[in-house]
């Protein structure tokens, strides 16, 4: 059973930074394109960023371009999301998943990590 575990969230002031991590147990992530998603209260989960298996290609939602950076370390079986210049509207629970483009593939989601940005 593959389990995705997100971490690194927290409370930060607007303009601050956080680095999220996504690790997997039970399966190596190096063969998969990975993505980050987020879900704010009362809203649907949305795509934030994606990265191909090697890390050589990335994609971002328009709302985070220039502020967020997705990366991966396949030797550590971990995917990261560096979030800079955070805004209150970035407040959400952040999740990772295997992706096909911007579409999540695996049915089982991790518990997510809460990011709260205060104004």
mmCIF file of C-alpha atoms in Angstrom:
data_model
loop_
_atom_site.group_PDB
_atom_site.id
_atom_site.type_symbol
_atom_site.label_atom_id
_atom_site.label_comp_id
_atom_site.label_asym_id
_atom_site.label_seq_id
_atom_site.Cartn_x
_atom_site.Cartn_y
_atom_site.Cartn_z
ATOM 1 C CA UNK A 1 0.000 0.000 0.000
ATOM 2 C CA UNK A 2 1.533 3.278 -1.124
ATOM 3 C CA UNK A 3 1.251 6.140 1.308
ATOM 4 C CA UNK A 4 2.013 9.752 0.486
ATOM 5 C CA UNK A 5 3.088 11.924 3.385
ATOM 6 C CA UNK A 6 3.160 15.703 3.125
ATOM 7 C CA UNK A 7 4.945 17.903 5.635
ATOM 8 C CA UNK A 8 6.378 21.365 6.119
ATOM 9 C CA UNK A 9 3.241 23.439 6.420
ATOM 10 C CA UNK A 10 2.648 26.045 9.070
ATOM 11 C CA UNK A 11 1.591 29.577 9.886
ATOM 12 C CA UNK A 12 3.492 32.352 8.140
ATOM 13 C CA UNK A 13 2.983 36.045 7.540
ATOM 14 C CA UNK A 14 2.278 37.389 4.085
ATOM 15 C CA UNK A 15 5.513 37.691 2.150
ATOM 16 C CA UNK A 16 7.076 34.783 3.982
ATOM 17 C CA UNK A 17 8.282 31.419 2.744
ATOM 18 C CA UNK A 18 7.693 27.754 3.416
ATOM 19 C CA UNK A 19 9.108 24.553 1.971
ATOM 20 C CA UNK A 20 6.801 21.573 1.684
ATOM 21 C CA UNK A 21 7.967 17.989 1.322
ATOM 22 C CA UNK A 22 6.225 14.941 -0.091
ATOM 23 C CA UNK A 23 7.554 11.493 0.682
ATOM 24 C CA UNK A 24 6.224 8.089 -0.233
ATOM 25 C CA UNK A 25 6.344 4.805 1.550
ATOM 26 C CA UNK A 26 5.859 1.559 -0.261
ATOM 27 C CA UNK A 27 6.874 2.743 -3.715
ATOM 28 C CA UNK A 28 9.574 4.737 -5.392
ATOM 29 C CA UNK A 29 8.429 8.031 -6.871
ATOM 30 C CA UNK A 30 11.285 8.328 -9.347
ATOM 31 C CA UNK A 31 9.289 6.718 -12.152
ATOM 32 C CA UNK A 32 6.400 9.149 -11.888
ATOM 33 C CA UNK A 33 5.535 12.708 -12.690
ATOM 34 C CA UNK A 34 4.470 14.329 -9.454
ATOM 35 C CA UNK A 35 2.318 17.286 -8.593
ATOM 36 C CA UNK A 36 1.192 19.494 -5.761
ATOM 37 C CA UNK A 37 -2.436 20.409 -5.216
ATOM 38 C CA UNK A 38 -4.223 22.547 -2.661
ATOM 39 C CA UNK A 39 -7.692 22.845 -1.244
ATOM 40 C CA UNK A 40 -8.923 25.952 0.489
ATOM 41 C CA UNK A 41 -12.013 25.898 2.729
ATOM 42 C CA UNK A 42 -15.168 25.728 0.654
ATOM 43 C CA UNK A 43 -13.270 25.289 -2.596
ATOM 44 C CA UNK A 44 -12.359 22.369 -4.798
ATOM 45 C CA UNK A 45 -8.878 20.955 -4.832
ATOM 46 C CA UNK A 46 -6.764 22.631 -7.491
ATOM 47 C CA UNK A 47 -3.497 21.941 -9.268
ATOM 48 C CA UNK A 48 -0.560 24.022 -8.092
ATOM 49 C CA UNK A 49 2.594 22.632 -9.692
ATOM 50 C CA UNK A 50 3.917 19.559 -11.475
ATOM 51 C CA UNK A 51 7.289 18.042 -12.282
ATOM 52 C CA UNK A 52 8.270 15.226 -14.610
ATOM 53 C CA UNK A 53 10.071 12.095 -13.446
ATOM 54 C CA UNK A 54 13.567 13.498 -13.963
ATOM 55 C CA UNK A 55 12.914 17.016 -12.733
ATOM 56 C CA UNK A 56 13.715 18.465 -16.121
ATOM 57 C CA UNK A 57 10.250 19.819 -16.826
ATOM 58 C CA UNK A 58 7.917 21.742 -14.546
ATOM 59 C CA UNK A 59 4.505 23.338 -14.809
ATOM 60 C CA UNK A 60 2.706 25.843 -12.591
ATOM 61 C CA UNK A 61 -0.720 27.282 -12.075
ATOM 62 C CA UNK A 62 -0.819 30.921 -13.126
ATOM 63 C CA UNK A 63 -1.587 31.964 -9.563
ATOM 64 C CA UNK A 64 1.780 30.711 -8.269
ATOM 65 C CA UNK A 65 4.122 31.273 -11.214
ATOM 66 C CA UNK A 66 7.217 33.150 -10.199
ATOM 67 C CA UNK A 67 6.599 32.500 -6.493
ATOM 68 C CA UNK A 68 6.570 28.717 -6.112
ATOM 69 C CA UNK A 69 9.190 26.219 -7.249
ATOM 70 C CA UNK A 70 8.661 22.469 -7.463
ATOM 71 C CA UNK A 71 11.664 20.165 -7.326
ATOM 72 C CA UNK A 72 12.504 16.577 -6.531
ATOM 73 C CA UNK A 73 15.304 14.463 -5.164
ATOM 74 C CA UNK A 74 14.844 10.943 -6.460
ATOM 75 C CA UNK A 75 17.654 9.658 -4.262
ATOM 76 C CA UNK A 76 15.523 10.652 -1.278
ATOM 77 C CA UNK A 77 12.221 9.664 -2.883
ATOM 78 C CA UNK A 78 10.948 13.142 -2.071
ATOM 79 C CA UNK A 79 9.274 15.995 -3.925
ATOM 80 C CA UNK A 80 9.425 19.579 -2.675
ATOM 81 C CA UNK A 81 7.464 22.775 -3.090
ATOM 82 C CA UNK A 82 9.316 25.962 -2.235
ATOM 83 C CA UNK A 83 6.796 28.718 -1.647
ATOM 84 C CA UNK A 84 7.985 32.315 -1.545
ATOM 85 C CA UNK A 85 6.156 35.633 -1.366
ATOM 86 C CA UNK A 86 3.191 33.893 0.202
ATOM 87 C CA UNK A 87 -0.199 35.570 0.098
ATOM 88 C CA UNK A 88 -3.280 35.057 2.278
ATOM 89 C CA UNK A 89 -4.985 33.464 -0.719
ATOM 90 C CA UNK A 90 -2.375 30.688 -0.634
ATOM 91 C CA UNK A 91 -3.944 29.459 2.593
ATOM 92 C CA UNK A 92 -5.037 25.859 2.031
ATOM 93 C CA UNK A 93 -4.253 22.254 2.751
ATOM 94 C CA UNK A 94 -1.540 21.141 0.348
ATOM 95 C CA UNK A 95 -1.340 17.633 -1.079
ATOM 96 C CA UNK A 96 0.929 15.754 -3.444
ATOM 97 C CA UNK A 97 0.042 13.024 -5.912
ATOM 98 C CA UNK A 98 1.223 11.297 -9.031
ATOM 99 C CA UNK A 99 0.039 13.304 -12.040
ATOM 100 C CA UNK A 100 -0.746 12.980 -15.710
ATOM 101 C CA UNK A 101 -0.362 16.581 -16.784
ATOM 102 C CA UNK A 102 -2.270 18.482 -14.128
ATOM 103 C CA UNK A 103 -4.594 15.612 -13.264
ATOM 104 C CA UNK A 104 -4.049 13.514 -10.141
ATOM 105 C CA UNK A 105 -3.667 9.806 -10.792
ATOM 106 C CA UNK A 106 -3.670 7.953 -7.494
ATOM 107 C CA UNK A 107 -6.983 7.643 -5.689
ATOM 108 C CA UNK A 108 -5.461 7.608 -2.246
ATOM 109 C CA UNK A 109 -4.428 11.020 -1.006
ATOM 110 C CA UNK A 110 -2.203 11.736 1.971
ATOM 111 C CA UNK A 111 -3.357 13.738 4.937
ATOM 112 C CA UNK A 112 -2.014 16.945 3.466
ATOM 113 C CA UNK A 113 -0.199 19.745 5.235
ATOM 114 C CA UNK A 114 -1.893 22.967 6.329
ATOM 115 C CA UNK A 115 -0.483 26.259 5.111
ATOM 116 C CA UNK A 116 -1.903 29.392 6.687
ATOM 117 C CA UNK A 117 -0.798 32.823 5.541
ATOM 118 C CA UNK A 118 -1.765 35.754 7.723
ATOM 119 C CA UNK A 119 -2.137 39.264 6.381
#
